[in-house]
Coordinates of C-alpha atoms in Angstrom, one line a residue:
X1 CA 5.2 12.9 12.7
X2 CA 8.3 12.2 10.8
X3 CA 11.6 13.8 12.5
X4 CA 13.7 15.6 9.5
X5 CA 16.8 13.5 10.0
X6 CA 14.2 10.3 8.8
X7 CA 12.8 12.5 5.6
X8 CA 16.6 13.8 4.8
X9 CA 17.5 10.4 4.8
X10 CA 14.5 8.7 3.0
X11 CA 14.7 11.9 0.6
X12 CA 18.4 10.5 -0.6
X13 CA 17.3 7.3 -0.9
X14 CA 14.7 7.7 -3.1
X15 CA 16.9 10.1 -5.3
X16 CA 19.3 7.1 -5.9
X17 CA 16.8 4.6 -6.4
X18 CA 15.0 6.7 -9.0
X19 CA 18.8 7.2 -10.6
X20 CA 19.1 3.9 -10.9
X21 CA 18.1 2.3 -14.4
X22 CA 14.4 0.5 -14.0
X23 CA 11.4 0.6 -16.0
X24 CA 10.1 4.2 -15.4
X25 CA 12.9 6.0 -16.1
X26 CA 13.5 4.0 -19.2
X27 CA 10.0 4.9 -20.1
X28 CA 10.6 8.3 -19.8
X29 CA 13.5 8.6 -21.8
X30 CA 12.0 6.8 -24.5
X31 CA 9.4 9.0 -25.1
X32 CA 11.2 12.0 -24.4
X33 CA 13.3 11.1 -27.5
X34 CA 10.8 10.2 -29.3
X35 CA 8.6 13.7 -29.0
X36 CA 10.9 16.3 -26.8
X37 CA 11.5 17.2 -23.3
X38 CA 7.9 18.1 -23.1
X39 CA 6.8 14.9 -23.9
X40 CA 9.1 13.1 -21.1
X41 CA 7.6 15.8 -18.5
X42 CA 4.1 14.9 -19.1
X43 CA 4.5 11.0 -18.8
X44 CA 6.9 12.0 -15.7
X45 CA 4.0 13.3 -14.2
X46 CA 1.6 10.9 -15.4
X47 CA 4.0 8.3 -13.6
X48 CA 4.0 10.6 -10.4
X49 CA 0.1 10.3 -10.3
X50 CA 0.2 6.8 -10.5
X51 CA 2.8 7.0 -7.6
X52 CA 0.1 8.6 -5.8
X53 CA -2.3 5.8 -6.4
X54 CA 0.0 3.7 -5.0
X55 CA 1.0 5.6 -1.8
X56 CA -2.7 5.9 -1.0
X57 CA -3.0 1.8 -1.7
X58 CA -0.1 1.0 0.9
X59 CA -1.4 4.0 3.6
X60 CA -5.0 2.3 3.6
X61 CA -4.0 -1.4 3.3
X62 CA -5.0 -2.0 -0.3
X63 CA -1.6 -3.2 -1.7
X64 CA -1.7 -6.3 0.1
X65 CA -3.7 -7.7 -1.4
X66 CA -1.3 -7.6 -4.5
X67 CA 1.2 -9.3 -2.3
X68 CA -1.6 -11.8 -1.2
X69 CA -3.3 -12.8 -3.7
X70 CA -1.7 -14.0 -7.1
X71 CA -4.6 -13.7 -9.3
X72 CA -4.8 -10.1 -8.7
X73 CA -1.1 -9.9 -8.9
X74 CA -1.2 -12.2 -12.2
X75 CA -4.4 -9.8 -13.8
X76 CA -2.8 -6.7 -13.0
X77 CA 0.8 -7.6 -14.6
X78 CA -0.7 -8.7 -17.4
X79 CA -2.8 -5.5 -18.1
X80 CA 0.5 -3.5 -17.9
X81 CA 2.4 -5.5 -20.1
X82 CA -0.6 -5.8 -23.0
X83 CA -0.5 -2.2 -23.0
X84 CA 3.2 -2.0 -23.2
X85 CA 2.7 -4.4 -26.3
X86 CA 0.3 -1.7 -27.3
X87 CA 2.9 0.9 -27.5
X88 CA 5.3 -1.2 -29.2
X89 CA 3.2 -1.6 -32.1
X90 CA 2.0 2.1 -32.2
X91 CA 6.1 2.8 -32.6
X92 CA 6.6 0.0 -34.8
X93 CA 3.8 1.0 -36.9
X94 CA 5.1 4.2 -37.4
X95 CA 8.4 3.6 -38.3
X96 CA 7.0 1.4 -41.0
X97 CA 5.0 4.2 -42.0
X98 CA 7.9 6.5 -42.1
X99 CA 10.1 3.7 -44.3
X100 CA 7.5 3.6 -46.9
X101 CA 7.3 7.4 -47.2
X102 CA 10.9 7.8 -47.5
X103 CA 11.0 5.3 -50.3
X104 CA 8.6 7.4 -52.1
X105 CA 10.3 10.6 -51.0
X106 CA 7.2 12.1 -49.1
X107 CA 8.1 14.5 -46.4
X108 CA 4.9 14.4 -43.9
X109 CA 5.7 13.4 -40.1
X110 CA 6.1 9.7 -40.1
X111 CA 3.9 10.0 -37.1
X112 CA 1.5 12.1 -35.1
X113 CA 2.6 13.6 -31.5
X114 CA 0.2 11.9 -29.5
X115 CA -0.3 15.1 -27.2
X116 CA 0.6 16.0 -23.5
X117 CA -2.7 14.7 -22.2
X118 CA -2.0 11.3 -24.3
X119 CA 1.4 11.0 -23.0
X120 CA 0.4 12.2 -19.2
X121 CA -2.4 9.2 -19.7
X122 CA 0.5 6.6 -20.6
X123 CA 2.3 7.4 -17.4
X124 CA -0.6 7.1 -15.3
X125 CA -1.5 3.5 -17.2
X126 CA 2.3 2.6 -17.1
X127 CA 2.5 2.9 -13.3
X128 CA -0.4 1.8 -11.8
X129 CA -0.5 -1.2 -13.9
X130 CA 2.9 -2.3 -12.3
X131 CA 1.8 -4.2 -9.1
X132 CA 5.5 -5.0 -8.3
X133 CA 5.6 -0.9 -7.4
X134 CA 2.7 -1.4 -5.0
X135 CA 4.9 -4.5 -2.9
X136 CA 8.1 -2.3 -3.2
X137 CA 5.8 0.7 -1.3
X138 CA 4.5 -1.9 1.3
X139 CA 7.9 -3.1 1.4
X140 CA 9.9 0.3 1.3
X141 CA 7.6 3.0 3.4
X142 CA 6.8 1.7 6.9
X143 CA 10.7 0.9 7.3
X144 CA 10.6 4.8 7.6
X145 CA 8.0 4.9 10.1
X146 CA 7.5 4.8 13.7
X147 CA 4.1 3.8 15.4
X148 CA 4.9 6.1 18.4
X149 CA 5.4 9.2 16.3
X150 CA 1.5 9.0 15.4
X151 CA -0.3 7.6 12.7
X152 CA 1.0 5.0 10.6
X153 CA -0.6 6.1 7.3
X154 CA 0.0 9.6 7.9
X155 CA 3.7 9.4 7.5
X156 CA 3.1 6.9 4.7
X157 CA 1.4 9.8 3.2
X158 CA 4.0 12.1 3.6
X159 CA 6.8 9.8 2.7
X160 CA 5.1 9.1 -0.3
X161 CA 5.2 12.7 -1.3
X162 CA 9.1 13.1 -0.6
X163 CA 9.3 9.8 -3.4
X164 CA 7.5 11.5 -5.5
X165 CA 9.0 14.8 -5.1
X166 CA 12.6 13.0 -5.7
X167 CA 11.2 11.4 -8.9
X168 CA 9.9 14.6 -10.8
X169 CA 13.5 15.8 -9.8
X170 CA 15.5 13.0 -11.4
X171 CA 12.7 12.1 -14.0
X172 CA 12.3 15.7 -15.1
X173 CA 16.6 15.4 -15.7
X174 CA 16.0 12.6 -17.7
X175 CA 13.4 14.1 -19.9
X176 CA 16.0 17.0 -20.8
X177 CA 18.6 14.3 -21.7
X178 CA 15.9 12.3 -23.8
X179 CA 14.9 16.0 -25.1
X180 CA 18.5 16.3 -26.5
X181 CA 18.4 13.0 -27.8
X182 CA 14.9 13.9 -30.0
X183 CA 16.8 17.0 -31.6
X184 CA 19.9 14.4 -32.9
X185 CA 17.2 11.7 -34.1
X186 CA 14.6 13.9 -35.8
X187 CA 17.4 16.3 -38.0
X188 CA 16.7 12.8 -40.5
X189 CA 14.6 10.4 -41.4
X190 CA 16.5 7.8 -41.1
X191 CA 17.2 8.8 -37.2
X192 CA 13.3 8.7 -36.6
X193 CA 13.0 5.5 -38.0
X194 CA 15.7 4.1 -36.0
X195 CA 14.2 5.9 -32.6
X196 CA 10.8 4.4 -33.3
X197 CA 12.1 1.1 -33.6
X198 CA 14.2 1.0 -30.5
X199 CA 11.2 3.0 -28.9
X200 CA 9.3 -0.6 -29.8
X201 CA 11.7 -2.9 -28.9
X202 CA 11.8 -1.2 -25.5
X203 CA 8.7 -1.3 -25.0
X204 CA 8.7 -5.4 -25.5
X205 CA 11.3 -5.8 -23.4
X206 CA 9.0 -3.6 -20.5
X207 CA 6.6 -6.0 -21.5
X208 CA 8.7 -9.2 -21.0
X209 CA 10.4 -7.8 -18.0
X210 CA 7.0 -7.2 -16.3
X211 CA 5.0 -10.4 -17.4
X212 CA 8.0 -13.1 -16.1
X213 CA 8.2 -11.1 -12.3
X214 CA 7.6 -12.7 -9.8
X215 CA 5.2 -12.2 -7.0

């Protein structure tokens, strides 16, 4: 089993990596600003589910295969970033719809709150769809682990709950910043235009970022 010196120390590692700016986090925020704290806990733990996905991929061998085999690398990277191209034209979309119902002085929401369940569903998509978090798992865990200490997958296991335990901490942090952010942006219309349209152009670059990785 994993000696609490090892899980202190893997614990504060994952805290700074999930500080540190990447795709998740970014993700997040964004739609924490677009729809309110709420919104950026649900797809927090939508992305702590896929996190769980992934965890059980490296404990029983699966995720090599993503570091194996490019095709399945190549398919899987491209699913992600479709859908990321998905969401950018949902937000684009909307701010469109917004601009033409401020020229004509309307008041209705510019666009529907997609719902927790929606938003926990996006996480999950946005995560597991990322195969490059599946090699960084396979990469990252077993460093922490030690074959004489008992079984190898177990303390992947466990390690894999300490990650995700430091990510709902620094995720749920961002969220409440993103949350603040929504207030500011939504006390005008033009402010909900302009979060909408770097909500999409976010989302691009997610898609971009993810489709020219490397394996």
């Amino acid at each position: 089993m994993l000696t609490l010196d090892v899980m202190l120390t893997f614990f504060a590692t994952a805290l700074l990596l999930g500080i540190a700016p990447g795709p998740d986090n970014i993700f997040v925020l964004t739609q924490s600003a677009l729809y309110g704290m709420g919104a950026g806990v649900a797809t927090t733990l939508g992305l702590v589910t896929g996190l769980c996905v992934h965890t059980t991929a490296v404990a029983l061998g699966v995720a090599v295969i993503f570091q194996t085999s490019p095709v399945a690398f190549t398919l899987l990277k491209i699913t992600g970033a479709a859908y990321l191209l998905w969401l950018a034209w949902l937000s684009f979309r909307a701010g469109s719809i917004r601009t033409n119902d401020t020229a004509q002085d309307h008041t209705s929401s510019f666009a529907d709150f997609p719902g927790y369940a929606a938003l926990y569903r996006r996480g999950i998509v946005m995560n597991v769809t990322n195969p490059k978090v599946s090699i960084f798992f396979l990469a990252f865990l077993p460093q922490f682990c030690n074959p004489a200490r008992g079984s190898v997958a177990l303390q992947v296991l466990w390690l894999g709950l300490l990650f995700i335990l430091a990510t709902i901490i620094v995720f749920c942090t961002v969220a409440a910043l993103g949350g603040r952010l929504a207030i500011w942006f939504n006390k005008s219309q033009k402010g909900q235009i302009c979060i909408q349209r770097i909500a999409g152009c976010v989302f691009v670059g997610l898609a971009a970022a993810l489709l020219f990785t490397g394996q």
